[in-house]
XYZ file of C-alpha atoms in Angstrom:
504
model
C 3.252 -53.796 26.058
C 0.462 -55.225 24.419
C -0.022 -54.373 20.420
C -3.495 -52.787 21.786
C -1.370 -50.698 24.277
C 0.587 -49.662 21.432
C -1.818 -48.519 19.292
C -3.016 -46.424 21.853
C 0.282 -44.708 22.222
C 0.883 -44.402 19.028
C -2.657 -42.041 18.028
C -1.472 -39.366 20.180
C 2.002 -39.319 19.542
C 1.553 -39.224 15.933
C -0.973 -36.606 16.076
C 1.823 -34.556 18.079
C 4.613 -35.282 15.168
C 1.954 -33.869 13.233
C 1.584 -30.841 14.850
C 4.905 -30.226 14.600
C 4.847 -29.984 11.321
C 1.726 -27.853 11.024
C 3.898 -25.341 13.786
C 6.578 -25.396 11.220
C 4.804 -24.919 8.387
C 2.550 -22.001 9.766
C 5.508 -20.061 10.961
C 8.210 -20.340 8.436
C 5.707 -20.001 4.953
C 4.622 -16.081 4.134
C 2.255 -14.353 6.957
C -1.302 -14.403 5.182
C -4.247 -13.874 7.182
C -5.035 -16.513 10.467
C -1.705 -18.295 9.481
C 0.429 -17.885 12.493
C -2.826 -18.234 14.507
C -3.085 -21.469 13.174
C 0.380 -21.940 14.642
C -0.735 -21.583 17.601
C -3.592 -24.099 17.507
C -1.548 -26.909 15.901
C 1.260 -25.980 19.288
C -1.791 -26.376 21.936
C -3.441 -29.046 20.291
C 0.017 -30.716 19.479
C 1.190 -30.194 23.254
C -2.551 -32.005 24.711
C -1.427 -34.973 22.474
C 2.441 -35.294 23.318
C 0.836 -35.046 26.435
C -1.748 -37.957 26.600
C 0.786 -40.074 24.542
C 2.896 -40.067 27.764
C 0.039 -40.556 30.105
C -1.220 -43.294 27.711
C 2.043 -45.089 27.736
C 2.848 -45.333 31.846
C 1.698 -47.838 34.189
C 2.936 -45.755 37.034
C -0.329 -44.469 38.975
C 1.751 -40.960 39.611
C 3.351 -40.154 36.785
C 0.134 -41.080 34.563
C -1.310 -38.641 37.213
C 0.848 -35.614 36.407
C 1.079 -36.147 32.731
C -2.994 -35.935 32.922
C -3.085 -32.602 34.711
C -0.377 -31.375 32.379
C -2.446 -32.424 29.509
C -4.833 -29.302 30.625
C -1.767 -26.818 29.172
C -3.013 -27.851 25.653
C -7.346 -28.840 27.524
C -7.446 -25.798 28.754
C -5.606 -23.328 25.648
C -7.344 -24.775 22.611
C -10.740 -23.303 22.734
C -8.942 -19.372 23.371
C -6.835 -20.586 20.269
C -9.498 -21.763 18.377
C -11.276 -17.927 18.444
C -7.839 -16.388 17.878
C -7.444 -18.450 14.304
C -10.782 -17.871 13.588
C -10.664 -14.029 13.809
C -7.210 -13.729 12.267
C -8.297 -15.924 9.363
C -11.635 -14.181 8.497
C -10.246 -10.352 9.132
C -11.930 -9.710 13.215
C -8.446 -10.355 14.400
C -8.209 -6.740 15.191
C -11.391 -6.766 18.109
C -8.379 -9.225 19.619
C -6.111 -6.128 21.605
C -4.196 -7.456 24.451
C -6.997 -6.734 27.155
C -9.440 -8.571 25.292
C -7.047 -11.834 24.506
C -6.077 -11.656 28.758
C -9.625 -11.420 29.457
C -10.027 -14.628 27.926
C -7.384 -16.346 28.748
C -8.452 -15.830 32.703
C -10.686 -19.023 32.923
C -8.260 -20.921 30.680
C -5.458 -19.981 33.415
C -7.463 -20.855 36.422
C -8.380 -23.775 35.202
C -5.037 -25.083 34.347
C -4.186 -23.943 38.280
C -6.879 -25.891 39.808
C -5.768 -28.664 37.526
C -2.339 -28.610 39.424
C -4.372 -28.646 42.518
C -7.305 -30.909 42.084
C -6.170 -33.131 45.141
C -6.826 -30.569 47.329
C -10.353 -29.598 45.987
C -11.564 -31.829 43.389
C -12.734 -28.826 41.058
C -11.297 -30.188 38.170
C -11.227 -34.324 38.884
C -13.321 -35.345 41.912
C -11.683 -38.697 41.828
C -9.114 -40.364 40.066
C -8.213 -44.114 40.210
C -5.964 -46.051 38.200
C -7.381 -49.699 36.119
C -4.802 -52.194 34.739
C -7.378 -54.218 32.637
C -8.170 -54.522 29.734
C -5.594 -51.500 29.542
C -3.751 -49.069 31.555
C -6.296 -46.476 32.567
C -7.331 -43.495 34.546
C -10.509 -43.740 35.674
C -11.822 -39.354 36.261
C -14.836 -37.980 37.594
C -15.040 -34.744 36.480
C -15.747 -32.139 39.216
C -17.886 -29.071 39.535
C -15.432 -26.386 37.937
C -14.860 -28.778 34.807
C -18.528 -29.193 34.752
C -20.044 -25.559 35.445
C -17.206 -23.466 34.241
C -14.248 -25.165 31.933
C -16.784 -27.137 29.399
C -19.390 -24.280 28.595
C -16.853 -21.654 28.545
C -14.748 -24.194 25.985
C -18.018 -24.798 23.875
C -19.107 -21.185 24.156
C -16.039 -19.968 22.856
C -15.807 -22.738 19.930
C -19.037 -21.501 19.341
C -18.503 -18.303 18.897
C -15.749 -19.340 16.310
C -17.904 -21.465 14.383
C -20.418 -18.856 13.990
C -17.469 -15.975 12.682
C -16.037 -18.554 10.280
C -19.270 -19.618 9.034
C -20.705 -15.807 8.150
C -17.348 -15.394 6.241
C -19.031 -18.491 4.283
C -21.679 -17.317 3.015
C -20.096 -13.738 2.386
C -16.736 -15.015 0.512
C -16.442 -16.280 -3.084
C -16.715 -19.605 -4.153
C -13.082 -19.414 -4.395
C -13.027 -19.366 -0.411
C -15.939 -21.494 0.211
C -14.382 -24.590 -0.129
C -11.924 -23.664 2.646
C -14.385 -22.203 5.059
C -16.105 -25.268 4.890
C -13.519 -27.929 5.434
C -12.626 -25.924 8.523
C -16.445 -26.070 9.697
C -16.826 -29.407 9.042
C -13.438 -30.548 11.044
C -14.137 -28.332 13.949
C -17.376 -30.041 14.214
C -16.642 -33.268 13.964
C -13.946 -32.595 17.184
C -16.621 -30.761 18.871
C -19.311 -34.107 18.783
C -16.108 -36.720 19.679
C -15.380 -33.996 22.769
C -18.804 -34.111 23.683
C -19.418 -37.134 23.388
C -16.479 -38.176 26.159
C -17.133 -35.324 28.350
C -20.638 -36.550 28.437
C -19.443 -40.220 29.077
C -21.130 -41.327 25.905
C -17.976 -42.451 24.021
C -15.429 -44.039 26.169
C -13.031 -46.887 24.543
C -10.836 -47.821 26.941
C -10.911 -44.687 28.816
C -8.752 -42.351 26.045
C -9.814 -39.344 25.085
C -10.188 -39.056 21.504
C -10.710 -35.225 21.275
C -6.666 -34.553 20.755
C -6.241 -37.295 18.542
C -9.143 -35.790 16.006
C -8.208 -32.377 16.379
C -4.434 -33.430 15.214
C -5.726 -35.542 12.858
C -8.234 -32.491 11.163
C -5.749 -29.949 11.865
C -3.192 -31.747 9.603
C -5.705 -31.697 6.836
C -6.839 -28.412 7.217
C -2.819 -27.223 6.769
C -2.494 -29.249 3.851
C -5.795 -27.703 2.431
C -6.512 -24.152 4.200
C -3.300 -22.658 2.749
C -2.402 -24.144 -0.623
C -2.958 -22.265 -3.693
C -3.072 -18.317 -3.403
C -2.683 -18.512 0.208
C -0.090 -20.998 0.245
C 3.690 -20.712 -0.402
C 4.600 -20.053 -4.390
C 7.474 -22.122 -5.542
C 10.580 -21.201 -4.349
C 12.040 -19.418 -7.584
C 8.473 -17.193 -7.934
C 9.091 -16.314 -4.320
C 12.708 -15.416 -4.877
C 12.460 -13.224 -7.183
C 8.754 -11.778 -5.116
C 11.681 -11.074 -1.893
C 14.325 -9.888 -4.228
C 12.235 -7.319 -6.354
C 13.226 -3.956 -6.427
C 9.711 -3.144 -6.823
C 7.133 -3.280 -3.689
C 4.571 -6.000 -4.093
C 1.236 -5.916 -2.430
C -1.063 -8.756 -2.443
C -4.442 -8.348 -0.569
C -7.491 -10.584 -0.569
C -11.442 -10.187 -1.764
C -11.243 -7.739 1.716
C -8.148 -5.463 1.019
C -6.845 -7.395 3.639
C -2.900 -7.656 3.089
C -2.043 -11.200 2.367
C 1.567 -11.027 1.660
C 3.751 -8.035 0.761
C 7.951 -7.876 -0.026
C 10.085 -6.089 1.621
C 10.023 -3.310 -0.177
C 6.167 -2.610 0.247
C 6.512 -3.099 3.747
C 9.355 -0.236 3.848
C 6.991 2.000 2.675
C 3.767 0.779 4.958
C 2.827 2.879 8.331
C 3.192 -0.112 10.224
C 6.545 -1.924 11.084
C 4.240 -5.073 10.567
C 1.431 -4.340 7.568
C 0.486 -8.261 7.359
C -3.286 -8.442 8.080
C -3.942 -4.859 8.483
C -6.416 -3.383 5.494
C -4.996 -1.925 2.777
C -5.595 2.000 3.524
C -4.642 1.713 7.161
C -1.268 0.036 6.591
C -0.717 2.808 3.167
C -3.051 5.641 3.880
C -0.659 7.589 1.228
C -2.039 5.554 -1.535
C -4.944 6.903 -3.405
C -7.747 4.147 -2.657
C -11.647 4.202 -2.743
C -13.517 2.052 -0.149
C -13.061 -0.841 -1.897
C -9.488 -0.859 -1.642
C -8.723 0.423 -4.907
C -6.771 2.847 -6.511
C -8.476 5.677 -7.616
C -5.705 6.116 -10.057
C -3.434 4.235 -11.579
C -0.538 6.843 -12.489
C 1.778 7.817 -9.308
C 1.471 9.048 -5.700
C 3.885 10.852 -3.516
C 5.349 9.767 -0.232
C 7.291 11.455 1.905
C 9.966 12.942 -0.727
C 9.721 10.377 -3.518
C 7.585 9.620 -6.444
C 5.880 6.184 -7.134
C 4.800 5.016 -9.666
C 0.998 2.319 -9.070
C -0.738 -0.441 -10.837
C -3.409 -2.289 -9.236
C -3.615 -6.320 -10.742
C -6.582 -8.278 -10.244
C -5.697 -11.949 -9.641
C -7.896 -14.854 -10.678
C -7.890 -18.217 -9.424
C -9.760 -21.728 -10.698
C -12.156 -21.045 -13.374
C -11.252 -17.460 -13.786
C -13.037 -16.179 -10.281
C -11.353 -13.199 -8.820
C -9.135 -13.944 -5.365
C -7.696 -11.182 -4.909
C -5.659 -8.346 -6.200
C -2.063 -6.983 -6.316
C -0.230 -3.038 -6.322
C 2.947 -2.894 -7.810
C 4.450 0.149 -6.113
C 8.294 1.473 -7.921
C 9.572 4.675 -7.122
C 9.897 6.610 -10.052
C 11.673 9.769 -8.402
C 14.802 10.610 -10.638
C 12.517 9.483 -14.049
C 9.526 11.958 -13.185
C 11.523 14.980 -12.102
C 14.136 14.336 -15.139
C 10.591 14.178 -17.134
C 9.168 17.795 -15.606
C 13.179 19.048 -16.128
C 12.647 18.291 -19.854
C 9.316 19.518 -20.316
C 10.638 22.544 -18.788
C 13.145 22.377 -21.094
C 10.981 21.859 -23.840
C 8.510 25.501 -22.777
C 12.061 27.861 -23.129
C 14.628 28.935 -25.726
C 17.515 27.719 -25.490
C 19.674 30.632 -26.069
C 17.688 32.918 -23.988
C 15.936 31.307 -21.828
C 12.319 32.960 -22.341
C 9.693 31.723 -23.200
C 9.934 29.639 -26.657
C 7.034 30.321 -29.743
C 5.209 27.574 -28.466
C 4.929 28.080 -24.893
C 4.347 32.136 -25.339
C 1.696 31.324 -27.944
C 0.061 28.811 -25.710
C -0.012 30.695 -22.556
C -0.977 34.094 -23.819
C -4.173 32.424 -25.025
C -4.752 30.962 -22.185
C -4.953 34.497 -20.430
C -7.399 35.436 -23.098
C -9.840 32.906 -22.668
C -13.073 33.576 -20.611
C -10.858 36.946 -19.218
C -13.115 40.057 -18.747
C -13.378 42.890 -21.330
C -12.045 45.495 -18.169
C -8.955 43.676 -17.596
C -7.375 44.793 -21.011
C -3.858 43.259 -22.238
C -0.900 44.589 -24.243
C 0.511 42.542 -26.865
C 4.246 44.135 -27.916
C 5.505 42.846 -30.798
C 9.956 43.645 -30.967
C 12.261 43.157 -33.389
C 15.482 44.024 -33.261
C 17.143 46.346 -36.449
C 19.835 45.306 -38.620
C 20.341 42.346 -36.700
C 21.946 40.374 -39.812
C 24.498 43.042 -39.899
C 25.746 41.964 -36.874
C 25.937 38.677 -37.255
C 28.012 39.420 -40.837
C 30.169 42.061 -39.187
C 30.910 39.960 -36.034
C 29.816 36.612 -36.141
C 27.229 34.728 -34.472
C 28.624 34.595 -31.225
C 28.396 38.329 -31.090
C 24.711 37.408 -32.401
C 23.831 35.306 -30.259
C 25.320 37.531 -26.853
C 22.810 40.644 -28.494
C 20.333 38.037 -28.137
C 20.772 37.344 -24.466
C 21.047 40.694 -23.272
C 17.717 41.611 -25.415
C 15.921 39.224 -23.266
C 17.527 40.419 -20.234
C 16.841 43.688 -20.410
C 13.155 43.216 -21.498
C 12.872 40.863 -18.297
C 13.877 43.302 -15.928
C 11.033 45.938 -16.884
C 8.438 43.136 -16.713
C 6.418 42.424 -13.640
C 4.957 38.840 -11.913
C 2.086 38.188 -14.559
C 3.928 39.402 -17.372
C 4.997 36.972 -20.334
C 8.136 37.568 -22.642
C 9.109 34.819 -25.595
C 11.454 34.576 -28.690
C 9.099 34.126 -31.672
C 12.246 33.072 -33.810
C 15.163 35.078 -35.163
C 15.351 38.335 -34.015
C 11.866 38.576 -32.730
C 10.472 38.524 -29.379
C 6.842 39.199 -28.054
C 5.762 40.451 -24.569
C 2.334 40.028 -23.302
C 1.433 42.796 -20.148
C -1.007 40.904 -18.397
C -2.864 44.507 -17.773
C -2.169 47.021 -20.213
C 0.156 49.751 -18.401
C 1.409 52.556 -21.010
C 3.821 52.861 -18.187
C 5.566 49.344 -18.876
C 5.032 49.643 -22.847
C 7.030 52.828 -22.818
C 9.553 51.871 -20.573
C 10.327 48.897 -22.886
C 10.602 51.403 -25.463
C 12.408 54.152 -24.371
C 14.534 50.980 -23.485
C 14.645 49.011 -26.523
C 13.676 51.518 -29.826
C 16.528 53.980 -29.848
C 19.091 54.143 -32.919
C 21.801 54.257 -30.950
C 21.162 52.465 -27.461
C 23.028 51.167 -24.853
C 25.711 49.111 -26.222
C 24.974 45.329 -26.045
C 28.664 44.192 -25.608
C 31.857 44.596 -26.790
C 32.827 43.344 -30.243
C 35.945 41.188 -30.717
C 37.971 44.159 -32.408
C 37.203 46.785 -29.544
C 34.121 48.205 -31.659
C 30.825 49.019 -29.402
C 27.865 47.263 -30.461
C 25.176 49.604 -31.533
C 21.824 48.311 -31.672
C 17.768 49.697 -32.140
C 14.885 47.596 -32.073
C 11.256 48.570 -33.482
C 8.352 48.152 -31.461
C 4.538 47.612 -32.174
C 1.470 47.408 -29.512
C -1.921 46.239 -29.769
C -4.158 45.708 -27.254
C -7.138 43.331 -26.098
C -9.707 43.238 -27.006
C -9.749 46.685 -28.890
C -7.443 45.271 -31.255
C -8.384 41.808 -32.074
C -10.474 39.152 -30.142
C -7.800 36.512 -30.883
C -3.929 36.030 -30.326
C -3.363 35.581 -33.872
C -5.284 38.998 -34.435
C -3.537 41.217 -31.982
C -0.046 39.513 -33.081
C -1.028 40.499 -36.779
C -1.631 44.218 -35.559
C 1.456 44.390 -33.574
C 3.299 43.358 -36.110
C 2.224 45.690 -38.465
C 2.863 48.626 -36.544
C 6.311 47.313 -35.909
C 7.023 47.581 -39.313
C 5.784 50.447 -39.657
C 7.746 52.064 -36.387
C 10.642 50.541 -38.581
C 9.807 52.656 -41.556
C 9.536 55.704 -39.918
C 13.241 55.071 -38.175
C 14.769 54.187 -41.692
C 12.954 57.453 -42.581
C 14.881 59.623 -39.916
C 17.706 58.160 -40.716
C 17.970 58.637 -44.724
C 16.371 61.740 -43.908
């Protein structure tokens, strides 16, 4: 074998060794957009030149026969793979269902068939003979299926994938740009050497150059396409991007889902979200058109609680690429958070309202409420409640207390409001005023001697009275504070007139 000979090999096979790498590459780094697409290119085109690289280095008329035919595996697949990449990478991929991609591949398949077959029609290669000199070579005429059908159908569809990648040019960043372009510029370049041999314009020594330039521009175009943002992160960033207990979303200029850990994709609508736009594969999240969150606090899903933050990230110079959600669920913190704040609204001891949350949501009835909708603000304090504290202690206290709020609690109905002011005192706020309810509490609560409250340690029954003033809204006061201040004083002076009876 002549050093020429070798040479000739060699193109081929190194552009398939290439390809292999580019397959490997493409499949084992993260799934952005067009990536395993590109795959799939770098396999066909890789295949057409293992495949000439055996034709190339037989003398044998037959075998150099077959291995040309089977060359049309990778001839005949490129240009369908070719439109696949270039509507994965610039977000179309989804016009590609499975009827669409087997409608295409139709021609591809029938003209790998009549390859098998040419002898017997000479659709694909009208003649074939076999040259020794200066090199080993089959010398093809092309018949009327490669002609008519195969070549325009190949260009038409290369065409149609120049033209998708080229408006996602001029409608993507300058950070994108760049990329677009070196993928224009090599597909063009192995469109005018293809042409050029179809056409019989370039032929040295009867090779084909088409596979080896579309290995050799396919190599670049993995080494360039996906580095940087798109690319694989070092192995310790990505690490700890798999291992996070967080879910990480990245998405492109598009909202298109770049990359996303395994915890994001848990929590996605699709078992694979790669590719799919950001509020199909999460429609749970709150996002605008754009892709992004309306808000920035927490969404629910399903049963949990997540907590969101939206991160816009920048690449050379400072231009925006892209954007990530952090998503962590934040289930156990939020309801431990409402459990305290509910928490925080009642008493302890009692568990009514506390002076706070009564205050605060008895004005809140009062505002903007109509004039004919009165309400009845009861102002209760229970009598001699220090003496029975001193005579029995403050666990006695705080059991008279309890049952103070009880009792007041089950005369109230939905709408009404009871709290502890402090000490002794509680307030109830009838959301209507009902004479009915104000004299039930009391004929309940203002007695001298009323029901007892509990037992004291010694066997004693606790005796207790409470004093009770009303005022109502708006006759009374136009304010909270007001109608409190009224209450209050007619509470004292209900208190008078018992101390009255009773020294009487």
């Amino acid at each position: 074998m002549s050093a020429l000979h070798l040479l000739v090999v060699l193109l081929p096979a190194s552009g398939a060794l290439a390809m292999l790498f580019v397959v490997a590459f493409s499949f084992s780094g993260p799934r952005v957009p067009g990536r395993r697409a590109f795959g799939l290119l770098a396999a066909v085109t890789g295949f057409w030149c293992l495949a000439a690289a055996a034709e190339y280095i037989t003398v044998d008329f037959e075998i150099r026969y077959w291995f040309g035919v089977t060359a049309y595996l990778g001839i005949a697949l490129t240009p369908v793979a070719w439109l696949n990449f270039a509507c994965r990478y610039t977000g179309w991929g989804h016009f590609l269902t499975g009827s669409v991609t087997g409608a295409l591949l139709v021609i591809p398949v029938i003209t790998i068939a009549l390859a098998y077959t040419t002898r017997q029609h000479g659709l694909i290669w009208s003649s074939v003979e076999m040259v020794l000199s200066p090199l080993p070579d089959l010398v093809v005429e092309h018949g009327w299926w490669f002609h008519r059908v195969h070549v325009p159908y190949s260009y038409f569809l290369f065409a149609v994938g120049l033209v998708i990648l080229t408006s996602r040019f001029f409608s993507d960043l300058s950070a994108y740009r760049g990329q677009i372009f070196g993928v224009i510029l090599s597909a063009t370049l192995v469109f005018v050497a293809n042409f050029g041999y179809t056409q019989g314009s370039v032929n040295i020594y009867g090779i084909d150059p088409t596979p080896v330039f579309a290995s050799v521009f396919t190599f670049g175009l993995a080494v360039s396409l996906f580095k940087g943002f798109l690319g694989t992160a070092p192995l310790s960033y990505r690490e700890v991007f798999m291992a996070s207990g967080e879910g990480v979303i990245m998405l492109d200029m598009h909202a298109r889902i770049v990359d996303v850990n395994p915890v994001g994709a848990a929590l996605s609508a699709f078992a694979e979200p790669l590719e799919h736009r950001l509020e199909h594969a999460f429609p749970w999240l709150p996002l605008n058109q754009e892709g992004t969150m309306v808000t920035q606090d927490v969404a629910q899903h399903s049963a949990a609680i997540y907590a969101l933050r939206q991160l816009v990230l920048t690449g050379a110079g400072g231009a925006p690429v892209g954007s990530a959600i952090m998503i962590r669920e934040v289930t156990a913190e939020h309801h431990e958070r409402s459990a305290l704040q509910e928490l925080a609204r009642f008493d302890g001891l009692t568990k009514v309202l506390n002076r706070r949350a009564f205050l605060e949501a008895t004005t809140e009835r009062l505002a903007d409420r109509p004039e004919e909708w009165p309400i009845t603000i009861l102002f209760i304090d229970l009598d001699d409640f220090k003496g029975i504290n001193d005579q029995f202690g403050h666990r006695m206290g705080d059991k008279v207390l309890t049952e103070t709020a009880r009792r007041i609690e089950q005369l109230l109905r939905p709408g009404d409001l009871v709290g502890r002011l402090g000490g002794d005192e509680f307030a109830v706020a009838l959301d209507r005023a009902d004479d009915t309810i104000a004299d039930a509490l009391m004929d309940r609560l203002n007695r001298r001697i009323a029901e007892p409250h509990g037992n004291a340690p010694n066997g004693e029954v606790v005796e207790l009275s409470s004093s009770i003033g009303a005022s109502i809204w708006p006759k009374d006061g136009d304010s909270l504070e007001a109608l409190l201040d009224a209450a209050d004083k007619r509470m004292y002076l209900a208190k008078e007139r018992l101390r009255s009876v009773s020294t009487g």
